[in-house]
Amino acid sequence: QVQLVESGGGLVQTGGSLRLSCAATGTILSINAMGWYRQAPGKQRELVAVFTRGGTTNYADSVKGRFTISRDNAKNTVFLQMNSLKPEDTAVYYCNLVNYWSDFTRRDYWGQGTQVTVSS
């Protein structure tokens, strides 16, 4: 089992910055992916930024150049630095970790979510 604990959300004005953190504990396999998704009211959950199981990063086009994902492998923690925030970034941000046992066997884990609100 894996537990994900997020922190760092809050209310910020347009143009401001926030830094999210997500600490993972439990059984974390050597092959895993970890990152951030978000869900705005009335919309589907979408990828924001992730480390793939190959170690590369993927970003949503809407956040490229503004958000940066990083991690501390020793602490199984991933961060999301969000700069130049816009009202459309307002959403609940969820941390996600995927354990891979094979190309076809995986399990996803989700954090409880942290609210990010950007006022105009």
Tab-separated table of N, CA and C in Angstrom:
chain	number	residue	atom	x	y	z
A	1	GLN	N	0.838	-1.192	0.000
A	1	GLN	CA	0.000	0.000	0.000
A	1	GLN	C	0.870	1.238	0.000
A	2	VAL	N	0.356	2.284	-0.598
A	2	VAL	CA	1.074	3.553	-0.694
A	2	VAL	C	0.192	4.666	-0.157
A	3	GLN	N	0.790	5.553	0.595
A	3	GLN	CA	0.084	6.739	1.078
A	3	GLN	C	0.777	7.972	0.504
A	4	LEU	N	-0.021	8.913	0.060
A	4	LEU	CA	0.477	10.166	-0.497
A	4	LEU	C	-0.091	11.318	0.305
A	5	VAL	N	0.787	12.161	0.791
A	5	VAL	CA	0.358	13.306	1.593
A	5	VAL	C	0.817	14.582	0.893
A	6	GLU	N	-0.166	15.400	0.516
A	6	GLU	CA	0.110	16.635	-0.207
A	6	GLU	C	0.063	17.827	0.738
A	7	SER	N	0.761	18.860	0.343
A	7	SER	CA	0.703	20.114	1.076
A	7	SER	C	1.090	21.247	0.146
A	8	GLY	N	0.750	22.467	0.559
A	8	GLY	CA	1.207	23.637	-0.174
A	8	GLY	C	0.164	24.396	-0.964
A	9	GLY	N	-1.047	23.903	-1.013
A	9	GLY	CA	-2.078	24.639	-1.733
A	9	GLY	C	-2.482	25.890	-0.992
A	10	GLY	N	-3.340	26.687	-1.629
A	10	GLY	CA	-3.813	27.897	-0.982
A	10	GLY	C	-4.388	28.880	-1.966
A	11	LEU	N	-4.553	30.107	-1.498
A	11	LEU	CA	-5.118	31.196	-2.296
A	11	LEU	C	-3.995	32.148	-2.674
A	12	VAL	N	-3.944	32.490	-3.951
A	12	VAL	CA	-2.898	33.389	-4.423
A	12	VAL	C	-3.481	34.281	-5.509
A	13	GLN	N	-2.902	35.448	-5.670
A	13	GLN	CA	-3.365	36.353	-6.720
A	13	GLN	C	-2.749	35.978	-8.069
A	14	THR	N	-3.385	36.435	-9.118
A	14	THR	CA	-2.847	36.225	-10.462
A	14	THR	C	-1.402	36.720	-10.538
A	15	GLY	N	-0.560	35.863	-11.113
A	15	GLY	CA	0.857	36.198	-11.214
A	15	GLY	C	1.691	35.696	-10.060
A	16	GLY	N	1.044	35.197	-9.040
A	16	GLY	CA	1.757	34.719	-7.867
A	16	GLY	C	2.304	33.314	-8.045
A	17	SER	N	2.879	32.797	-6.975
A	17	SER	CA	3.515	31.487	-6.999
A	17	SER	C	3.071	30.648	-5.809
A	18	LEU	N	3.090	29.350	-6.023
A	18	LEU	CA	2.865	28.381	-4.966
A	18	LEU	C	3.759	27.179	-5.223
A	19	ARG	N	4.073	26.465	-4.135
A	19	ARG	CA	4.855	25.239	-4.272
A	19	ARG	C	4.126	24.114	-3.559
A	20	LEU	N	3.798	23.086	-4.328
A	20	LEU	CA	3.140	21.922	-3.774
A	20	LEU	C	4.174	20.845	-3.474
A	21	SER	N	3.894	20.078	-2.429
A	21	SER	CA	4.741	18.947	-2.075
A	21	SER	C	3.884	17.707	-1.910
A	22	CYS	N	4.470	16.580	-2.219
A	22	CYS	CA	3.781	15.304	-2.038
A	22	CYS	C	4.791	14.276	-1.565
A	23	ALA	N	4.561	13.754	-0.387
A	23	ALA	CA	5.438	12.747	0.189
A	23	ALA	C	4.764	11.387	0.115
A	24	ALA	N	5.487	10.429	-0.416
A	24	ALA	CA	4.963	9.071	-0.562
A	24	ALA	C	5.604	8.155	0.465
A	25	THR	N	4.771	7.328	1.087
A	25	THR	CA	5.262	6.307	2.003
A	25	THR	C	4.607	4.981	1.644
A	26	GLY	N	5.220	3.915	2.115
A	26	GLY	CA	4.677	2.596	1.839
A	26	GLY	C	5.549	1.834	0.855
A	27	THR	N	4.916	0.950	0.117
A	27	THR	CA	5.629	0.090	-0.823
A	27	THR	C	5.744	0.784	-2.174
A	28	ILE	N	6.892	1.328	-2.433
A	28	ILE	CA	7.138	2.040	-3.684
A	28	ILE	C	8.137	1.239	-4.490
A	29	LEU	N	7.707	0.775	-5.639
A	29	LEU	CA	8.557	-0.052	-6.462
A	29	LEU	C	9.626	0.783	-7.151
A	30	SER	N	10.680	0.099	-7.580
A	30	SER	CA	11.778	0.807	-8.231
A	30	SER	C	11.347	1.400	-9.572
A	31	ILE	N	10.370	0.762	-10.198
A	31	ILE	CA	9.829	1.308	-11.445
A	31	ILE	C	8.503	1.972	-11.106
A	32	ASN	N	8.499	3.281	-11.159
A	32	ASN	CA	7.288	3.999	-10.810
A	32	ASN	C	7.236	5.313	-11.569
A	33	ALA	N	6.093	5.883	-11.570
A	33	ALA	CA	5.881	7.228	-12.106
A	33	ALA	C	5.216	8.040	-11.010
A	34	MET	N	5.489	9.329	-10.994
A	34	MET	CA	4.932	10.156	-9.937
A	34	MET	C	4.742	11.574	-10.449
A	35	GLY	N	3.643	12.168	-10.067
A	35	GLY	CA	3.428	13.524	-10.533
A	35	GLY	C	2.129	14.113	-10.055
A	36	TRP	N	1.664	15.113	-10.810
A	36	TRP	CA	0.513	15.916	-10.410
A	36	TRP	C	-0.549	15.966	-11.499
A	37	TYR	N	-1.776	15.882	-11.036
A	37	TYR	CA	-2.945	16.078	-11.872
A	37	TYR	C	-3.810	17.134	-11.202
A	38	ARG	N	-4.766	17.658	-11.939
A	38	ARG	CA	-5.688	18.617	-11.344
A	38	ARG	C	-7.082	18.443	-11.908
A	39	GLN	N	-8.045	18.898	-11.119
A	39	GLN	CA	-9.436	18.824	-11.551
A	39	GLN	C	-10.142	20.099	-11.138
A	40	ALA	N	-10.614	20.820	-12.138
A	40	ALA	CA	-11.389	22.030	-11.895
A	40	ALA	C	-12.873	21.670	-11.840
A	41	PRO	N	-13.676	22.491	-11.216
A	41	PRO	CA	-15.110	22.198	-11.122
A	41	PRO	C	-15.737	21.986	-12.498
A	42	GLY	N	-16.455	20.892	-12.641
A	42	GLY	CA	-17.130	20.606	-13.893
A	42	GLY	C	-16.247	20.080	-14.996
A	43	LYS	N	-14.985	19.842	-14.692
A	43	LYS	CA	-14.053	19.355	-15.712
A	43	LYS	C	-13.458	18.017	-15.304
A	44	GLN	N	-12.886	17.336	-16.284
A	44	GLN	CA	-12.219	16.072	-15.999
A	44	GLN	C	-10.848	16.325	-15.392
A	45	ARG	N	-10.393	15.328	-14.665
A	45	ARG	CA	-9.039	15.396	-14.124
A	45	ARG	C	-8.052	15.364	-15.276
A	46	GLU	N	-7.029	16.211	-15.185
A	46	GLU	CA	-6.053	16.297	-16.258
A	46	GLU	C	-4.635	16.268	-15.713
A	47	LEU	N	-3.730	15.805	-16.558
A	47	LEU	CA	-2.326	15.778	-16.193
A	47	LEU	C	-1.794	17.193	-16.130
A	48	VAL	N	-0.978	17.456	-15.124
A	48	VAL	CA	-0.291	18.744	-15.019
A	48	VAL	C	1.187	18.538	-15.330
A	49	ALA	N	1.836	17.701	-14.534
A	49	ALA	CA	3.261	17.440	-14.719
A	49	ALA	C	3.587	16.127	-14.021
A	50	VAL	N	4.355	15.299	-14.703
A	50	VAL	CA	4.716	14.012	-14.123
A	50	VAL	C	6.140	13.626	-14.473
A	51	PHE	N	6.726	12.816	-13.630
A	51	PHE	CA	7.920	12.054	-13.964
A	51	PHE	C	7.427	10.703	-14.458
A	52	THR	N	7.812	10.356	-15.672
A	52	THR	CA	7.421	9.052	-16.195
A	52	THR	C	8.278	7.956	-15.572
A	53	ARG	N	7.904	6.711	-15.833
A	53	ARG	CA	8.692	5.628	-15.267
A	53	ARG	C	10.075	5.568	-15.888
A	54	GLY	N	10.256	6.207	-17.011
A	54	GLY	CA	11.579	6.288	-17.622
A	54	GLY	C	12.412	7.435	-17.089
A	55	GLY	N	11.806	8.238	-16.224
A	55	GLY	CA	12.550	9.330	-15.622
A	55	GLY	C	12.431	10.654	-16.342
A	56	THR	N	11.711	10.660	-17.450
A	56	THR	CA	11.523	11.923	-18.145
A	56	THR	C	10.337	12.669	-17.548
A	57	THR	N	10.170	13.907	-17.962
A	57	THR	CA	9.061	14.711	-17.470
A	57	THR	C	8.085	15.025	-18.594
A	58	ASN	N	6.824	15.048	-18.240
A	58	ASN	CA	5.777	15.483	-19.160
A	58	ASN	C	5.007	16.619	-18.512
A	59	TYR	N	4.723	17.633	-19.302
A	59	TYR	CA	3.954	18.776	-18.813
A	59	TYR	C	2.742	19.003	-19.716
A	60	ALA	N	1.666	19.451	-19.119
A	60	ALA	CA	0.545	19.930	-19.917
A	60	ALA	C	0.995	21.185	-20.664
A	61	ASP	N	0.528	21.352	-21.870
A	61	ASP	CA	0.914	22.526	-22.656
A	61	ASP	C	0.571	23.822	-21.922
A	62	SER	N	-0.515	23.795	-21.187
A	62	SER	CA	-0.997	25.007	-20.530
A	62	SER	C	-0.095	25.479	-19.394
A	63	VAL	N	0.809	24.610	-18.930
A	63	VAL	CA	1.664	24.994	-17.796
A	63	VAL	C	3.136	25.065	-18.169
A	64	LYS	N	3.472	24.680	-19.383
A	64	LYS	CA	4.877	24.707	-19.804
A	64	LYS	C	5.434	26.115	-19.680
A	65	GLY	N	6.622	26.197	-19.110
A	65	GLY	CA	7.263	27.487	-18.918
A	65	GLY	C	6.875	28.186	-17.641
A	66	ARG	N	5.839	27.686	-16.985
A	66	ARG	CA	5.381	28.297	-15.729
A	66	ARG	C	5.529	27.361	-14.532
A	67	PHE	N	5.309	26.092	-14.760
A	67	PHE	CA	5.385	25.106	-13.673
A	67	PHE	C	6.632	24.246	-13.857
A	68	THR	N	7.187	23.824	-12.727
A	68	THR	CA	8.345	22.940	-12.751
A	68	THR	C	8.152	21.820	-11.745
A	69	ILE	N	8.300	20.600	-12.207
A	69	ILE	CA	8.219	19.459	-11.308
A	69	ILE	C	9.632	19.027	-10.945
A	70	SER	N	9.816	18.666	-9.693
A	70	SER	CA	11.107	18.182	-9.224
A	70	SER	C	10.853	17.119	-8.164
A	71	ARG	N	11.914	16.431	-7.751
A	71	ARG	CA	11.704	15.396	-6.754
A	71	ARG	C	12.960	15.165	-5.949
A	72	ASP	N	12.722	14.617	-4.770
A	72	ASP	CA	13.778	14.175	-3.868
A	72	ASP	C	13.592	12.673	-3.736
A	73	ASN	N	14.387	11.915	-4.471
A	73	ASN	CA	14.210	10.460	-4.484
A	73	ASN	C	14.464	9.844	-3.117
A	74	ALA	N	15.393	10.405	-2.390
A	74	ALA	CA	15.722	9.844	-1.079
A	74	ALA	C	14.540	9.922	-0.128
A	75	LYS	N	13.695	10.926	-0.339
A	75	LYS	CA	12.537	11.124	0.544
A	75	LYS	C	11.225	10.761	-0.140
A	76	ASN	N	11.329	10.211	-1.353
A	76	ASN	CA	10.116	9.846	-2.108
A	76	ASN	C	9.121	11.007	-2.148
A	77	THR	N	9.634	12.159	-2.424
A	77	THR	CA	8.823	13.365	-2.431
A	77	THR	C	8.920	14.043	-3.782
A	78	VAL	N	7.793	14.517	-4.258
A	78	VAL	CA	7.761	15.262	-5.515
A	78	VAL	C	7.201	16.647	-5.238
A	79	PHE	N	7.719	17.609	-5.966
A	79	PHE	CA	7.325	19.002	-5.781
A	79	PHE	C	6.775	19.567	-7.089
A	80	LEU	N	5.937	20.567	-6.957
A	80	LEU	CA	5.465	21.296	-8.129
A	80	LEU	C	5.577	22.781	-7.826
A	81	GLN	N	6.530	23.423	-8.473
A	81	GLN	CA	6.679	24.869	-8.347
A	81	GLN	C	5.817	25.524	-9.407
A	82	MET	N	4.881	26.331	-8.968
A	82	MET	CA	3.939	26.968	-9.882
A	82	MET	C	4.156	28.469	-9.852
A	83	ASN	N	4.577	29.017	-10.954
A	83	ASN	CA	4.813	30.453	-11.090
A	83	ASN	C	3.841	31.056	-12.098
A	84	SER	N	3.735	32.364	-12.057
A	84	SER	CA	2.866	33.090	-12.993
A	84	SER	C	1.473	32.462	-13.039
A	85	LEU	N	0.923	32.230	-11.888
A	85	LEU	CA	-0.369	31.555	-11.811
A	85	LEU	C	-1.481	32.389	-12.419
A	86	LYS	N	-2.427	31.682	-13.019
A	86	LYS	CA	-3.559	32.309	-13.682
A	86	LYS	C	-4.856	31.784	-13.049
A	87	PRO	N	-5.940	32.525	-13.177
A	87	PRO	CA	-7.218	32.033	-12.632
A	87	PRO	C	-7.595	30.658	-13.183
A	88	GLU	N	-7.237	30.374	-14.400
A	88	GLU	CA	-7.572	29.059	-14.973
A	88	GLU	C	-6.756	27.921	-14.383
A	89	ASP	N	-5.791	28.230	-13.542
A	89	ASP	CA	-5.056	27.189	-12.821
A	89	ASP	C	-5.811	26.753	-11.561
A	90	THR	N	-6.872	27.443	-11.241
A	90	THR	CA	-7.665	27.095	-10.059
A	90	THR	C	-8.235	25.694	-10.203
A	91	ALA	N	-7.950	24.852	-9.229
A	91	ALA	CA	-8.383	23.451	-9.266
A	91	ALA	C	-7.949	22.766	-7.982
A	92	VAL	N	-8.425	21.556	-7.810
A	92	VAL	CA	-7.867	20.668	-6.789
A	92	VAL	C	-6.723	19.902	-7.449
A	93	TYR	N	-5.575	19.970	-6.839
A	93	TYR	CA	-4.384	19.312	-7.377
A	93	TYR	C	-4.167	18.000	-6.630
A	94	TYR	N	-3.988	16.943	-7.398
A	94	TYR	CA	-3.822	15.613	-6.837
A	94	TYR	C	-2.450	15.060	-7.167
A	95	CYS	N	-1.830	14.492	-6.159
A	95	CYS	CA	-0.584	13.767	-6.364
A	95	CYS	C	-0.926	12.344	-6.792
A	96	ASN	N	-0.143	11.832	-7.707
A	96	ASN	CA	-0.357	10.476	-8.214
A	96	ASN	C	0.956	9.720	-8.238
A	97	LEU	N	0.899	8.469	-7.825
A	97	LEU	CA	2.043	7.564	-7.950
A	97	LEU	C	1.558	6.280	-8.591
A	98	VAL	N	2.341	5.787	-9.535
A	98	VAL	CA	2.014	4.530	-10.211
A	98	VAL	C	3.144	3.547	-9.962
A	99	ASN	N	2.804	2.420	-9.381
A	99	ASN	CA	3.741	1.309	-9.270
A	99	ASN	C	3.583	0.402	-10.483
A	100	TYR	N	4.699	0.054	-11.104
A	100	TYR	CA	4.681	-0.839	-12.259
A	100	TYR	C	5.326	-2.172	-11.889
A	101	TRP	N	4.563	-3.235	-12.040
A	101	TRP	CA	5.128	-4.571	-11.901
A	101	TRP	C	5.576	-5.100	-13.261
A	102	SER	N	4.968	-4.602	-14.306
A	102	SER	CA	5.323	-4.965	-15.666
A	102	SER	C	4.729	-3.913	-16.580
A	103	ASP	N	4.932	-4.084	-17.895
A	103	ASP	CA	4.317	-3.141	-18.834
A	103	ASP	C	2.805	-3.175	-18.772
A	104	PHE	N	2.270	-4.277	-18.255
A	104	PHE	CA	0.816	-4.460	-18.292
A	104	PHE	C	0.196	-4.477	-16.910
A	105	THR	N	0.995	-4.423	-15.899
A	105	THR	CA	0.484	-4.508	-14.533
A	105	THR	C	0.938	-3.293	-13.753
A	106	ARG	N	0.004	-2.501	-13.373
A	106	ARG	CA	0.292	-1.269	-12.661
A	106	ARG	C	-0.812	-1.008	-11.662
A	107	ARG	N	-0.491	-0.168	-10.692
A	107	ARG	CA	-1.504	0.277	-9.753
A	107	ARG	C	-1.279	1.752	-9.471
A	108	ASP	N	-2.364	2.500	-9.516
A	108	ASP	CA	-2.325	3.936	-9.269
A	108	ASP	C	-2.736	4.246	-7.847
A	109	TYR	N	-2.075	5.223	-7.283
A	109	TYR	CA	-2.426	5.726	-5.961
A	109	TYR	C	-2.603	7.243	-6.067
A	110	TRP	N	-3.551	7.748	-5.266
A	110	TRP	CA	-3.864	9.178	-5.322
A	110	TRP	C	-3.827	9.788	-3.937
A	111	GLY	N	-3.379	11.024	-3.887
A	111	GLY	CA	-3.467	11.779	-2.657
A	111	GLY	C	-4.877	12.308	-2.453
A	112	GLN	N	-5.082	12.998	-1.345
A	112	GLN	CA	-6.413	13.488	-1.013
A	112	GLN	C	-6.758	14.771	-1.756
A	113	GLY	N	-5.765	15.389	-2.348
A	113	GLY	CA	-5.980	16.617	-3.099
A	113	GLY	C	-5.735	17.854	-2.267
A	114	THR	N	-5.242	18.884	-2.920
A	114	THR	CA	-5.033	20.166	-2.250
A	114	THR	C	-5.570	21.270	-3.156
A	115	GLN	N	-6.321	22.180	-2.575
A	115	GLN	CA	-6.981	23.224	-3.357
A	115	GLN	C	-6.002	24.347	-3.683
A	116	VAL	N	-5.986	24.720	-4.937
A	116	VAL	CA	-5.256	25.901	-5.392
A	116	VAL	C	-6.270	26.859	-6.003
A	117	THR	N	-6.315	28.058	-5.469
A	117	THR	CA	-7.240	29.074	-5.965
A	117	THR	C	-6.452	30.305	-6.356
A	118	VAL	N	-6.645	30.741	-7.601
A	118	VAL	CA	-5.952	31.918	-8.112
A	118	VAL	C	-6.997	32.988	-8.368
A	119	SER	N	-6.882	34.078	-7.636
A	119	SER	CA	-7.858	35.155	-7.778
A	119	SER	C	-7.413	36.138	-8.859
A	120	SER	N	-8.404	36.705	-9.538
A	120	SER	CA	-8.086	37.638	-10.628
A	120	SER	C	-8.025	39.063	-10.130
